[in-house]
CSV table of C-alpha atoms in Angstrom, one decimal:
chain,number,residue,atom,x,y,z
A,1,MET,CA,0.1,0.2,0.1
A,2,LYS,CA,1.5,3.4,-1.0
A,3,GLU,CA,0.4,5.2,2.3
A,4,THR,CA,2.2,2.5,4.4
A,5,GLU,CA,5.5,3.1,2.3
A,6,GLU,CA,5.0,6.6,2.8
A,7,VAL,CA,4.9,6.3,6.7
A,8,LEU,CA,7.7,3.8,6.6
A,9,ARG,CA,9.6,6.5,4.6
A,10,TYR,CA,8.9,9.0,7.4
A,11,LEU,CA,10.0,6.5,10.0
A,12,GLY,CA,13.4,6.3,8.3
A,13,TYR,CA,13.5,2.8,6.8
A,14,ARG,CA,14.0,4.0,3.3
A,15,GLY,CA,13.2,0.6,1.6
A,16,LYS,CA,14.1,-1.8,4.4
A,17,PRO,CA,11.7,-4.1,5.6
A,18,ALA,CA,9.6,-3.3,8.7
A,19,ASP,CA,8.6,-6.1,11.3
A,20,GLU,CA,5.0,-7.2,11.7
A,21,ARG,CA,4.6,-5.4,15.1
A,22,THR,CA,5.4,-2.1,13.3
A,23,LEU,CA,3.3,-2.8,10.1
A,24,LEU,CA,0.3,-3.6,12.7
A,25,THR,CA,0.9,-0.4,14.5
A,26,ILE,CA,0.8,1.6,11.4
A,27,GLU,CA,-2.4,-0.1,10.1
A,28,SER,CA,-4.0,0.9,13.7
A,29,CYS,CA,-2.8,4.4,13.4
A,30,ILE,CA,-4.0,4.9,9.9
A,31,SER,CA,-7.3,3.6,10.8
A,32,GLU,CA,-7.5,5.8,14.1
A,33,LEU,CA,-6.7,8.9,12.0
A,34,ARG,CA,-9.3,8.1,9.1
A,35,ALA,CA,-12.0,7.7,11.6
A,36,ALA,CA,-11.5,10.9,13.7
A,37,VAL,CA,-10.2,13.4,11.1
A,38,THR,CA,-12.2,15.6,8.5
A,39,PRO,CA,-9.5,16.8,6.0
A,40,ARG,CA,-10.4,19.9,4.3
A,41,SER,CA,-8.6,21.8,1.4
A,42,LEU,CA,-9.4,24.9,-0.9
A,43,SER,CA,-7.5,26.8,-3.5
A,44,LEU,CA,-7.6,29.8,-5.6
A,45,LEU,CA,-6.4,30.4,-9.2
A,46,LEU,CA,-4.6,33.6,-9.8
A,47,PRO,CA,-2.6,35.1,-12.7
A,48,VAL,CA,1.1,34.9,-12.4
A,49,LYS,CA,3.5,37.9,-13.7
A,50,PHE,CA,7.0,38.4,-13.1
A,51,ASP,CA,9.1,41.4,-12.2
A,52,GLY,CA,12.9,40.6,-11.8
A,53,ASP,CA,13.2,37.9,-9.4
A,54,ALA,CA,9.8,38.7,-8.0
A,55,VAL,CA,6.5,36.8,-8.7
A,56,LEU,CA,3.1,38.5,-8.6
A,57,LEU,CA,0.4,36.2,-7.6
A,58,GLY,CA,-2.6,38.4,-8.4
A,59,ASN,CA,-1.9,41.3,-5.9
A,60,LEU,CA,0.7,39.4,-4.0
A,61,ARG,CA,4.3,40.2,-4.7
A,62,VAL,CA,6.7,37.5,-3.5
A,63,GLU,CA,10.4,38.3,-3.8
A,64,SER,CA,11.8,34.6,-4.4
A,65,ARG,CA,14.2,33.7,-7.0
A,66,ASP,CA,13.5,29.9,-6.3
A,67,LEU,CA,9.8,30.4,-6.6
A,68,ARG,CA,10.2,32.4,-9.9
A,69,ASN,CA,12.3,29.7,-11.4
A,70,HIS,CA,9.8,27.1,-10.3
A,71,LEU,CA,6.9,29.1,-11.9
A,72,SER,CA,8.8,29.8,-15.0
A,73,GLY,CA,6.5,29.5,-18.1
A,74,CYS,CA,3.5,29.5,-15.8
A,75,GLY,CA,0.7,32.0,-16.5
A,76,GLU,CA,-1.5,31.3,-13.8
A,77,ALA,CA,-0.9,29.4,-10.5
A,78,TYR,CA,-3.3,28.1,-7.8
A,79,LEU,CA,-2.7,29.2,-4.1
A,80,PHE,CA,-3.6,26.0,-2.1
A,81,ALA,CA,-3.9,24.9,1.5
A,82,ALA,CA,-5.1,21.6,3.0
A,83,THR,CA,-5.4,20.4,6.4
A,84,LEU,CA,-6.4,17.4,8.4
A,85,GLY,CA,-8.1,19.5,11.3
A,86,THR,CA,-7.7,19.7,15.2
A,87,LYS,CA,-8.5,16.0,15.8
A,88,ALA,CA,-5.1,15.0,14.6
A,89,ASP,CA,-3.4,17.1,16.8
A,90,PHE,CA,-5.7,15.9,19.9
A,91,LEU,CA,-4.6,12.3,18.9
A,92,LEU,CA,-1.0,13.0,18.5
A,93,GLU,CA,-1.0,14.9,21.8
A,94,ARG,CA,-2.9,12.2,23.7
A,95,ALA,CA,-0.6,9.6,22.2
A,96,SER,CA,2.7,11.4,23.3
A,97,LYS,CA,1.0,11.2,27.0
A,98,ILE,CA,0.3,7.6,26.8
A,99,ASP,CA,2.7,5.8,24.3
A,100,ILE,CA,5.6,7.4,22.9
A,101,SER,CA,6.5,4.9,20.3
A,102,ARG,CA,2.9,4.8,18.9
A,103,ALA,CA,3.1,8.4,19.1
A,104,VAL,CA,6.2,8.3,16.9
A,105,VAL,CA,4.1,6.1,14.4
A,106,LEU,CA,1.2,8.1,14.7
A,107,GLN,CA,3.3,11.2,13.9
A,108,ALA,CA,4.6,9.6,10.6
A,109,CYS,CA,1.0,8.4,9.7
A,110,ALA,CA,-0.4,11.8,10.2
A,111,ALA,CA,2.2,13.3,7.8
A,112,ALA,CA,1.7,10.7,5.2
A,113,LEU,CA,-2.3,11.1,5.2
A,114,THR,CA,-1.7,14.8,4.8
A,115,GLU,CA,0.3,14.3,1.8
A,116,SER,CA,-2.3,11.8,0.7
A,117,VAL,CA,-4.9,14.5,1.2
A,118,CYS,CA,-3.0,17.1,-0.8
A,119,ASP,CA,-2.4,14.6,-3.4
A,120,GLU,CA,-6.1,13.9,-4.1
A,121,ALA,CA,-6.9,17.6,-4.0
A,122,GLU,CA,-4.1,17.9,-6.5
A,123,ARG,CA,-5.6,15.2,-8.9
A,124,GLU,CA,-8.8,17.2,-9.0
A,125,LEU,CA,-7.1,20.3,-9.8
A,126,SER,CA,-5.2,18.6,-12.5
A,127,ALA,CA,-8.2,17.4,-14.0
A,128,GLU,CA,-9.8,20.8,-14.2
A,129,ALA,CA,-6.5,22.2,-15.7
A,130,ALA,CA,-6.4,19.4,-18.4
A,131,LYS,CA,-9.6,20.4,-19.7
A,132,ARG,CA,-7.7,23.5,-20.9
A,133,GLY,CA,-4.8,21.8,-22.0
A,134,LEU,CA,-2.7,22.7,-18.8
A,135,PHE,CA,-0.6,20.8,-16.5
A,136,LEU,CA,0.2,21.5,-12.8
A,137,ARG,CA,3.9,22.1,-11.6
A,138,PRO,CA,4.6,20.4,-8.3
A,139,ARG,CA,3.4,22.2,-5.0
A,140,TYR,CA,5.8,24.7,-4.0
A,141,SER,CA,5.3,25.8,-0.1
A,142,PRO,CA,6.6,28.7,2.0
A,143,GLY,CA,9.7,27.5,3.3
A,144,TYR,CA,11.2,25.9,0.4
A,145,GLY,CA,14.7,27.7,-0.9
A,146,ASP,CA,14.2,31.3,-0.5
A,147,PHE,CA,10.2,31.4,-0.7
A,148,SER,CA,10.0,32.6,3.0
A,149,ILE,CA,7.8,30.9,5.3
A,150,LEU,CA,6.3,34.4,6.5
A,151,HIS,CA,4.2,34.1,3.1
A,152,GLN,CA,2.2,31.4,4.6
A,153,ARG,CA,0.1,34.2,6.1
A,154,ASP,CA,-0.3,35.7,2.8
A,155,LEU,CA,-1.6,32.5,1.5
A,156,LEU,CA,-3.9,31.9,4.4
A,157,GLY,CA,-5.1,35.3,4.1
A,158,ILE,CA,-5.8,35.5,0.4
A,159,LEU,CA,-7.6,32.1,0.7
A,160,GLN,CA,-9.6,33.0,3.7
A,161,ALA,CA,-8.2,29.8,5.3
A,162,GLN,CA,-9.2,30.2,8.8
A,163,LYS,CA,-12.6,31.3,8.0
A,164,LYS,CA,-13.2,28.5,5.6
A,165,ILE,CA,-11.2,25.6,6.7
A,166,GLY,CA,-10.0,26.4,10.2
A,167,LEU,CA,-6.4,26.8,9.2
A,168,ALA,CA,-4.4,29.8,10.8
A,169,MET,CA,-0.8,30.5,11.6
A,170,THR,CA,0.8,31.4,14.9
A,171,GLN,CA,3.3,34.3,15.5
A,172,ASP,CA,6.2,31.7,15.3
A,173,SER,CA,5.0,30.9,11.8
A,174,MET,CA,3.6,27.5,12.6
A,175,LEU,CA,0.3,26.3,11.0
A,176,VAL,CA,-2.6,25.5,13.4
A,177,PRO,CA,-3.8,22.8,13.2
A,178,THR,CA,-0.3,21.4,12.7
A,179,LYS,CA,-0.8,18.7,10.2
A,180,SER,CA,-1.8,21.4,7.1
A,181,VAL,CA,-0.1,22.4,4.1
A,182,THR,CA,0.2,25.6,2.1
A,183,ALA,CA,1.5,26.0,-1.3
A,184,VAL,CA,1.4,27.5,-4.7
A,185,ILE,CA,0.7,25.2,-7.8
A,186,GLY,CA,1.9,26.6,-11.0
A,187,LEU,CA,-0.1,25.9,-14.3
A,188,THR,CA,1.7,25.4,-17.6
A,189,ALA,CA,1.3,24.5,-21.1
A,190,GLU,CA,4.3,22.2,-20.7
A,191,GLN,CA,3.9,18.8,-19.4
A,192,THR,CA,6.6,17.7,-16.8
A,193,THR,CA,7.5,14.2,-15.8
A,194,CYS,CA,6.7,15.1,-12.0
A,195,HIS,CA,3.2,16.9,-11.9
A,196,ILE,CA,2.5,15.7,-8.3
A,197,ALA,CA,6.1,15.1,-6.9
A,198,LYS,CA,7.1,17.0,-3.5
A,199,CYS,CA,10.8,17.1,-4.0
A,200,MET,CA,11.7,18.2,-7.5
A,201,GLY,CA,11.7,21.8,-6.9
A,202,CYS,CA,13.5,21.5,-3.2
A,203,LYS,CA,17.0,22.5,-2.6
A,204,SER,CA,17.2,20.0,0.5
A,205,LEU,CA,19.2,17.4,-0.9
A,206,ASN,CA,20.0,16.1,2.2
A,207,CYS,CA,16.6,16.0,3.7
A,208,PRO,CA,15.7,12.6,5.2
A,209,PHE,CA,12.2,12.6,3.5
A,210,ARG,CA,13.3,13.4,0.2
A,211,LYS,CA,12.0,11.0,-2.5
A,212,ASP,CA,14.5,9.7,-5.1
């Protein structure tokens, strides 16, 4: 199962076989999460323009050479946000107080489920784009490269994410609920070989979660 493979990757297995006990714990944690959370996502399509190293997403100006390079060739882009909601945080906090080993696995399962929710939402956006002969670039989140994490607040504000899906940002730039994602997704007429991958545009080559 792809989701289990993702969880094992987050746990650091990186292709190594897991024992039966670990696999059963993963299955249990995924079931617990799926029964509890109500994933939500939203997106907004905006025109993309470039001004030097800056990117203009509608009225939002982002000074980021990396984002500019990532969106090169794109005339439009989605602002995107997704979250598992507050119940995932509740389960993680409770597990950390009762069983730290399970809490580690649950944390990995929540991360994998968050990615799964994003991928599912992105497939719907991709289908809509395909009707116009367009393709999606990989998600690119604040915090990647020189795309400041502070822009999360801009994305959340434009999307009205707190009002619509209960997603906000603390003064320390942490998303709340924690199992959440914000991103920019470019649309281009050029098909790439990696339209929903998460790592293609990231410079963190030594990241333990990086996909080959």
